[in-house]
Short mmCIF file of C-alpha atoms in Angstrom, two decimals:
data_model
loop_
_atom_site.label_atom_id
_atom_site.label_comp_id
_atom_site.label_asym_id
_atom_site.label_seq_id
_atom_site.Cartn_x
_atom_site.Cartn_y
_atom_site.Cartn_z
CA UNK A 1 60.79 62.18 118.71
CA UNK A 2 64.51 61.64 118.28
CA UNK A 3 64.69 64.24 115.52
CA UNK A 4 62.97 66.78 117.78
CA UNK A 5 65.46 66.10 120.54
CA UNK A 6 68.32 66.43 118.06
CA UNK A 7 66.96 69.75 116.80
CA UNK A 8 66.47 71.01 120.36
CA UNK A 9 70.03 70.05 121.23
CA UNK A 10 71.35 71.92 118.17
CA UNK A 11 69.32 75.02 119.03
CA UNK A 12 70.53 74.89 122.63
CA UNK A 13 74.17 74.56 121.54
CA UNK A 14 73.73 77.44 119.09
CA UNK A 15 72.35 79.68 121.85
CA UNK A 16 75.21 78.74 124.19
CA UNK A 17 77.83 79.49 121.54
CA UNK A 18 76.20 82.83 120.71
CA UNK A 19 76.20 83.83 124.38
CA UNK A 20 79.85 82.81 124.76
CA UNK A 21 81.25 84.28 121.56
CA UNK A 22 79.06 87.35 120.96
CA UNK A 23 80.97 89.57 123.45
CA UNK A 24 84.29 88.48 121.94
CA UNK A 25 83.23 89.26 118.37
CA UNK A 26 81.68 92.52 119.56
CA UNK A 27 85.03 93.48 121.08
CA UNK A 28 86.96 92.49 117.93
CA UNK A 29 84.45 94.32 115.70
CA UNK A 30 85.06 97.62 117.49
CA UNK A 31 88.83 97.12 117.32
CA UNK A 32 88.44 98.24 113.69
CA UNK A 33 86.45 101.35 114.63
CA UNK A 34 87.99 104.65 113.57
CA UNK A 35 86.18 106.35 116.45
CA UNK A 36 87.55 106.40 119.97
CA UNK A 37 84.66 104.64 121.68
CA UNK A 38 82.49 101.55 121.48
CA UNK A 39 79.24 103.49 121.39
CA UNK A 40 79.04 103.82 117.59
CA UNK A 41 81.00 102.45 114.66
CA UNK A 42 82.26 105.41 112.60
CA UNK A 43 84.42 103.65 110.03
CA UNK A 44 86.90 100.88 109.31
CA UNK A 45 90.54 101.37 110.32
CA UNK A 46 93.64 99.40 111.27
CA UNK A 47 95.19 102.20 113.30
CA UNK A 48 94.60 100.42 116.62
CA UNK A 49 96.48 97.35 115.39
CA UNK A 50 99.22 99.60 114.01
CA UNK A 51 99.43 101.21 117.45
CA UNK A 52 99.93 97.78 119.01
CA UNK A 53 102.73 96.76 116.64
CA UNK A 54 104.25 100.25 116.79
CA UNK A 55 104.57 100.16 120.57
CA UNK A 56 107.93 98.57 121.45
CA UNK A 57 106.85 98.02 125.05
CA UNK A 58 103.79 96.01 123.98
CA UNK A 59 105.93 93.97 121.59
CA UNK A 60 108.33 93.12 124.42
CA UNK A 61 105.38 92.10 126.60
CA UNK A 62 104.05 89.96 123.74
CA UNK A 63 107.42 88.23 123.38
CA UNK A 64 107.57 87.69 127.15
CA UNK A 65 104.11 86.11 127.08
CA UNK A 66 105.00 83.75 124.22
CA UNK A 67 108.33 82.72 125.80
CA UNK A 68 106.69 81.97 129.15
CA UNK A 69 103.88 80.03 127.47
CA UNK A 70 106.21 77.88 125.36
CA UNK A 71 108.77 77.22 128.09
CA UNK A 72 106.21 76.49 130.79
CA UNK A 73 104.22 74.23 128.45
CA UNK A 74 107.34 72.31 127.40
CA UNK A 75 108.63 71.78 130.95
CA UNK A 76 105.16 71.03 132.33
CA UNK A 77 104.54 68.50 129.53
CA UNK A 78 107.76 66.64 130.34
CA UNK A 79 107.11 66.59 134.08
CA UNK A 80 103.39 65.90 133.70
CA UNK A 81 103.93 63.02 131.26
CA UNK A 82 106.50 61.34 133.51
CA UNK A 83 104.21 62.01 136.47
CA UNK A 84 101.23 60.37 134.76
CA UNK A 85 103.35 57.33 133.88
CA UNK A 86 104.56 57.16 137.48
CA UNK A 87 101.03 57.40 138.86
CA UNK A 88 99.80 54.54 136.68
CA UNK A 89 102.79 52.38 137.65
CA UNK A 90 101.92 52.65 141.35
CA UNK A 91 100.62 49.34 142.65
CA UNK A 92 99.09 50.81 145.79
CA UNK A 93 95.62 51.92 144.67
CA UNK A 94 95.04 54.09 147.74
CA UNK A 95 98.27 55.98 147.14
CA UNK A 96 97.43 56.31 143.44
CA UNK A 97 93.96 57.68 144.16
CA UNK A 98 95.38 60.06 146.77
CA UNK A 99 97.90 61.50 144.31
CA UNK A 100 95.21 61.85 141.64
CA UNK A 101 92.95 63.63 144.11
CA UNK A 102 95.75 66.06 145.02
CA UNK A 103 96.35 66.64 141.31
CA UNK A 104 92.65 67.37 140.70
CA UNK A 105 92.51 69.73 143.67
CA UNK A 106 95.15 71.92 142.02
CA UNK A 107 93.00 72.14 138.88
CA UNK A 108 89.80 73.19 140.64
CA UNK A 109 91.47 75.47 143.21
CA UNK A 110 90.75 79.19 142.66
CA UNK A 111 93.52 80.99 140.79
CA UNK A 112 93.53 83.71 143.43
CA UNK A 113 94.43 81.16 146.12
CA UNK A 114 97.18 79.65 143.97
CA UNK A 115 98.57 83.08 143.08
CA UNK A 116 98.57 84.27 146.69
CA UNK A 117 100.22 81.03 147.80
CA UNK A 118 103.02 81.43 145.26
CA UNK A 119 103.48 85.06 146.27
CA UNK A 120 103.91 84.05 149.92
CA UNK A 121 106.26 81.21 148.95
CA UNK A 122 108.49 83.37 146.75
CA UNK A 123 108.61 86.06 149.44
CA UNK A 124 109.62 83.51 152.09
CA UNK A 125 112.41 81.87 150.06
CA UNK A 126 113.67 85.14 148.59
CA UNK A 127 112.79 84.64 144.92
CA UNK A 128 112.52 88.01 143.13
CA UNK A 129 109.25 88.55 141.36
CA UNK A 130 109.72 88.63 137.62
CA UNK A 131 110.37 86.20 134.79
CA UNK A 132 111.49 83.32 137.03
CA UNK A 133 108.52 83.58 139.41
CA UNK A 134 106.02 83.76 136.54
CA UNK A 135 107.63 80.82 134.73
CA UNK A 136 107.69 78.62 137.84
CA UNK A 137 104.05 79.45 138.62
CA UNK A 138 102.90 78.66 135.08
CA UNK A 139 104.77 75.37 135.13
CA UNK A 140 103.18 74.47 138.46
CA UNK A 141 99.56 75.05 137.42
CA UNK A 142 100.12 73.45 133.99
CA UNK A 143 101.48 70.14 135.29
CA UNK A 144 98.10 68.88 136.66
CA UNK A 145 96.48 69.73 133.32
CA UNK A 146 99.07 67.68 131.43
CA UNK A 147 98.61 64.76 133.84
CA UNK A 148 94.85 64.77 133.24
CA UNK A 149 95.32 64.85 129.44
CA UNK A 150 97.97 62.10 129.34
CA UNK A 151 96.49 59.75 131.94
CA UNK A 152 93.56 58.39 129.82
CA UNK A 153 95.90 57.40 126.97
CA UNK A 154 98.13 55.49 129.38
CA UNK A 155 95.17 53.71 130.98
CA UNK A 156 93.82 52.55 127.61
CA UNK A 157 97.21 51.18 126.62
CA UNK A 158 97.49 47.40 126.56
CA UNK A 159 100.12 46.34 129.10
CA UNK A 160 100.93 43.32 126.92
CA UNK A 161 102.82 45.72 124.64
CA UNK A 162 105.21 46.52 127.48
CA UNK A 163 105.58 42.88 128.48
CA UNK A 164 106.28 41.89 124.88
CA UNK A 165 108.94 44.58 124.53
CA UNK A 166 110.64 43.45 127.75
CA UNK A 167 110.54 39.81 126.63
CA UNK A 168 112.24 40.80 123.37
CA UNK A 169 115.13 42.34 125.30
CA UNK A 170 114.13 45.99 125.40
CA UNK A 171 115.46 48.03 128.30
CA UNK A 172 113.22 50.17 130.51
CA UNK A 173 114.42 53.22 128.61
CA UNK A 174 113.58 51.63 125.26
CA UNK A 175 110.11 50.71 126.53
CA UNK A 176 109.55 54.31 127.59
CA UNK A 177 110.87 55.98 124.43
CA UNK A 178 109.81 53.45 121.79
CA UNK A 179 106.59 51.95 123.17
CA UNK A 180 104.89 54.12 125.79
CA UNK A 181 105.63 57.64 124.51
CA UNK A 182 104.70 56.92 120.85
CA UNK A 183 101.42 55.36 122.01
CA UNK A 184 100.46 58.24 124.31
CA UNK A 185 101.70 60.92 121.90
CA UNK A 186 98.16 62.32 121.24
CA UNK A 187 97.67 62.85 124.98
CA UNK A 188 101.08 64.51 125.27
CA UNK A 189 100.27 66.89 122.42
CA UNK A 190 96.88 67.65 123.95
CA UNK A 191 98.52 68.44 127.29
CA UNK A 192 101.15 70.64 125.61
CA UNK A 193 98.61 72.72 123.69
CA UNK A 194 96.32 73.00 126.71
CA UNK A 195 99.25 74.20 128.82
CA UNK A 196 100.05 76.86 126.21
CA UNK A 197 96.48 78.17 126.13
CA UNK A 198 96.24 78.21 129.93
CA UNK A 199 99.51 80.13 130.15
CA UNK A 200 98.48 82.66 127.50
CA UNK A 201 95.12 83.28 129.15
CA UNK A 202 96.18 83.28 132.79
CA UNK A 203 95.74 86.52 134.68
CA UNK A 204 95.07 85.88 138.38
CA UNK A 205 98.20 83.84 139.16
CA UNK A 206 100.43 86.03 136.98
CA UNK A 207 99.07 89.19 138.58
CA UNK A 208 100.31 88.03 142.00
CA UNK A 209 103.79 86.84 140.97
CA UNK A 210 104.84 89.38 138.33
CA UNK A 211 107.21 92.22 139.14
CA UNK A 212 110.55 93.94 138.38
CA UNK A 213 109.20 95.43 135.18
CA UNK A 214 108.18 92.02 133.80
CA UNK A 215 104.61 91.68 132.55
CA UNK A 216 102.42 89.52 130.33
CA UNK A 217 99.62 90.45 127.96
CA UNK A 218 96.83 89.51 130.36
CA UNK A 219 98.21 91.74 133.12
CA UNK A 220 98.93 94.54 130.65
CA UNK A 221 95.42 94.38 129.19
CA UNK A 222 94.00 94.63 132.71
CA UNK A 223 96.19 97.67 133.47
CA UNK A 224 95.21 99.38 130.22
CA UNK A 225 91.51 98.66 130.76
CA UNK A 226 91.66 100.21 134.24
CA UNK A 227 93.16 103.39 132.78
CA UNK A 228 90.06 103.91 130.60
CA UNK A 229 88.36 102.70 127.45
CA UNK A 230 90.88 102.33 124.64
CA UNK A 231 90.34 100.45 121.42
CA UNK A 232 93.98 99.39 121.59
CA UNK A 233 92.82 97.01 124.32
CA UNK A 234 90.30 95.61 121.83
CA UNK A 235 93.06 95.11 119.28
CA UNK A 236 95.33 93.30 121.75
CA UNK A 237 92.45 91.13 122.97
CA UNK A 238 91.54 90.29 119.38
CA UNK A 239 95.12 89.24 118.63
CA UNK A 240 95.22 87.03 121.72
CA UNK A 241 91.93 85.42 120.72
CA UNK A 242 93.16 84.76 117.18
CA UNK A 243 96.40 83.21 118.47
CA UNK A 244 94.43 80.98 120.85
CA UNK A 245 92.12 79.86 118.04
CA UNK A 246 95.18 79.17 115.88
CA UNK A 247 96.66 76.93 118.58
CA UNK A 248 93.39 75.00 118.88
CA UNK A 249 93.16 74.56 115.09
CA UNK A 250 96.79 73.41 114.97
CA UNK A 251 96.12 70.84 117.67
CA UNK A 252 93.01 69.65 115.82
CA UNK A 253 94.93 69.24 112.54
CA UNK A 254 97.76 67.35 114.25
CA UNK A 255 95.25 65.08 116.00
CA UNK A 256 93.38 64.35 112.77
CA UNK A 257 96.63 63.63 110.97
CA UNK A 258 97.76 61.21 113.69
CA UNK A 259 94.39 59.42 113.55
CA UNK A 260 94.67 59.04 109.77
CA UNK A 261 98.21 57.68 110.19
CA UNK A 262 97.03 55.15 112.80
CA UNK A 263 94.14 54.13 110.55
CA UNK A 264 96.40 53.58 107.54
CA UNK A 265 98.89 51.49 109.55
CA UNK A 266 96.09 49.26 110.82
#
C-alpha cells in the first residue's frame, strides 16, 4: 500500500513538473530556431543569442538588472536579518505577532498594489522614476522575504549560547557577530539568494516605478513581446532562466557545503 502511494506521489510530482517546465523548455528550444517563428523548427542557429549580445542597449539593460538585483538583495539581507533578530528579541508577544503579520501581508499582497503604491509615494515626495525608485522598491519587497528565511534559524537557536557568551565577557556586538550571525548564516544566505531571484524575475512592481530611460530585463521582455513575436525574446528569456537556475544551484552547493562542515565539526 505504501509503495503504491509512493509511486502515485512520484507520478503526480512528475506531471506537475512537466506542466511547469514544458512551456519554458519549449520557449528555449525555439530560441535556437533559424526560422522567424515558433510554428516550425527549421534548423539550429545561435543568431538570436548573438543578436542579444550584439545589442548594446540590451547589454546595458542586463547590467542594470544585475546591479539592482545584487544591491537590493545585499541591502535587504542586512535590514531583514537585523529585523528578524529584533522581532525575536521582542518580549511582547502581541507586538511580535503584529509585526510578523504585517511582514507576511507584504509578501502575499499583489505586486500590482505594491507597485501602484510606490508610484504614488514617489510622485508625492518628488523622487524621479529611474534607478533609485527601482532599487528602493526592490529592497522594500525583498526585506519581508529575508525576514521569513532568517526567522526559523533564529528561533531554533539555543538561547543558552547567548547567555554563555555574555557570561564569558562578550559584548552585545560580539554576541551578534560571533554567535548569532554564524549560527543563522544558512538562513541569511537563503534570504540573499531568494531576494536576488525575486529581483531578477520581478515585473509588476518594476513596471510601475521605472522611468527616465532606465529599464530591467523583465520590463524590456514585456515591451519586446508586445511589439510582436521575436525569437530574440526567447533567447533573453532563456538566458534569464539559466541565470536563475545557476543561482539556485549555487545556493544548494553552498548549503550542502555548510551542512558537511557542521557535521564534521560535530
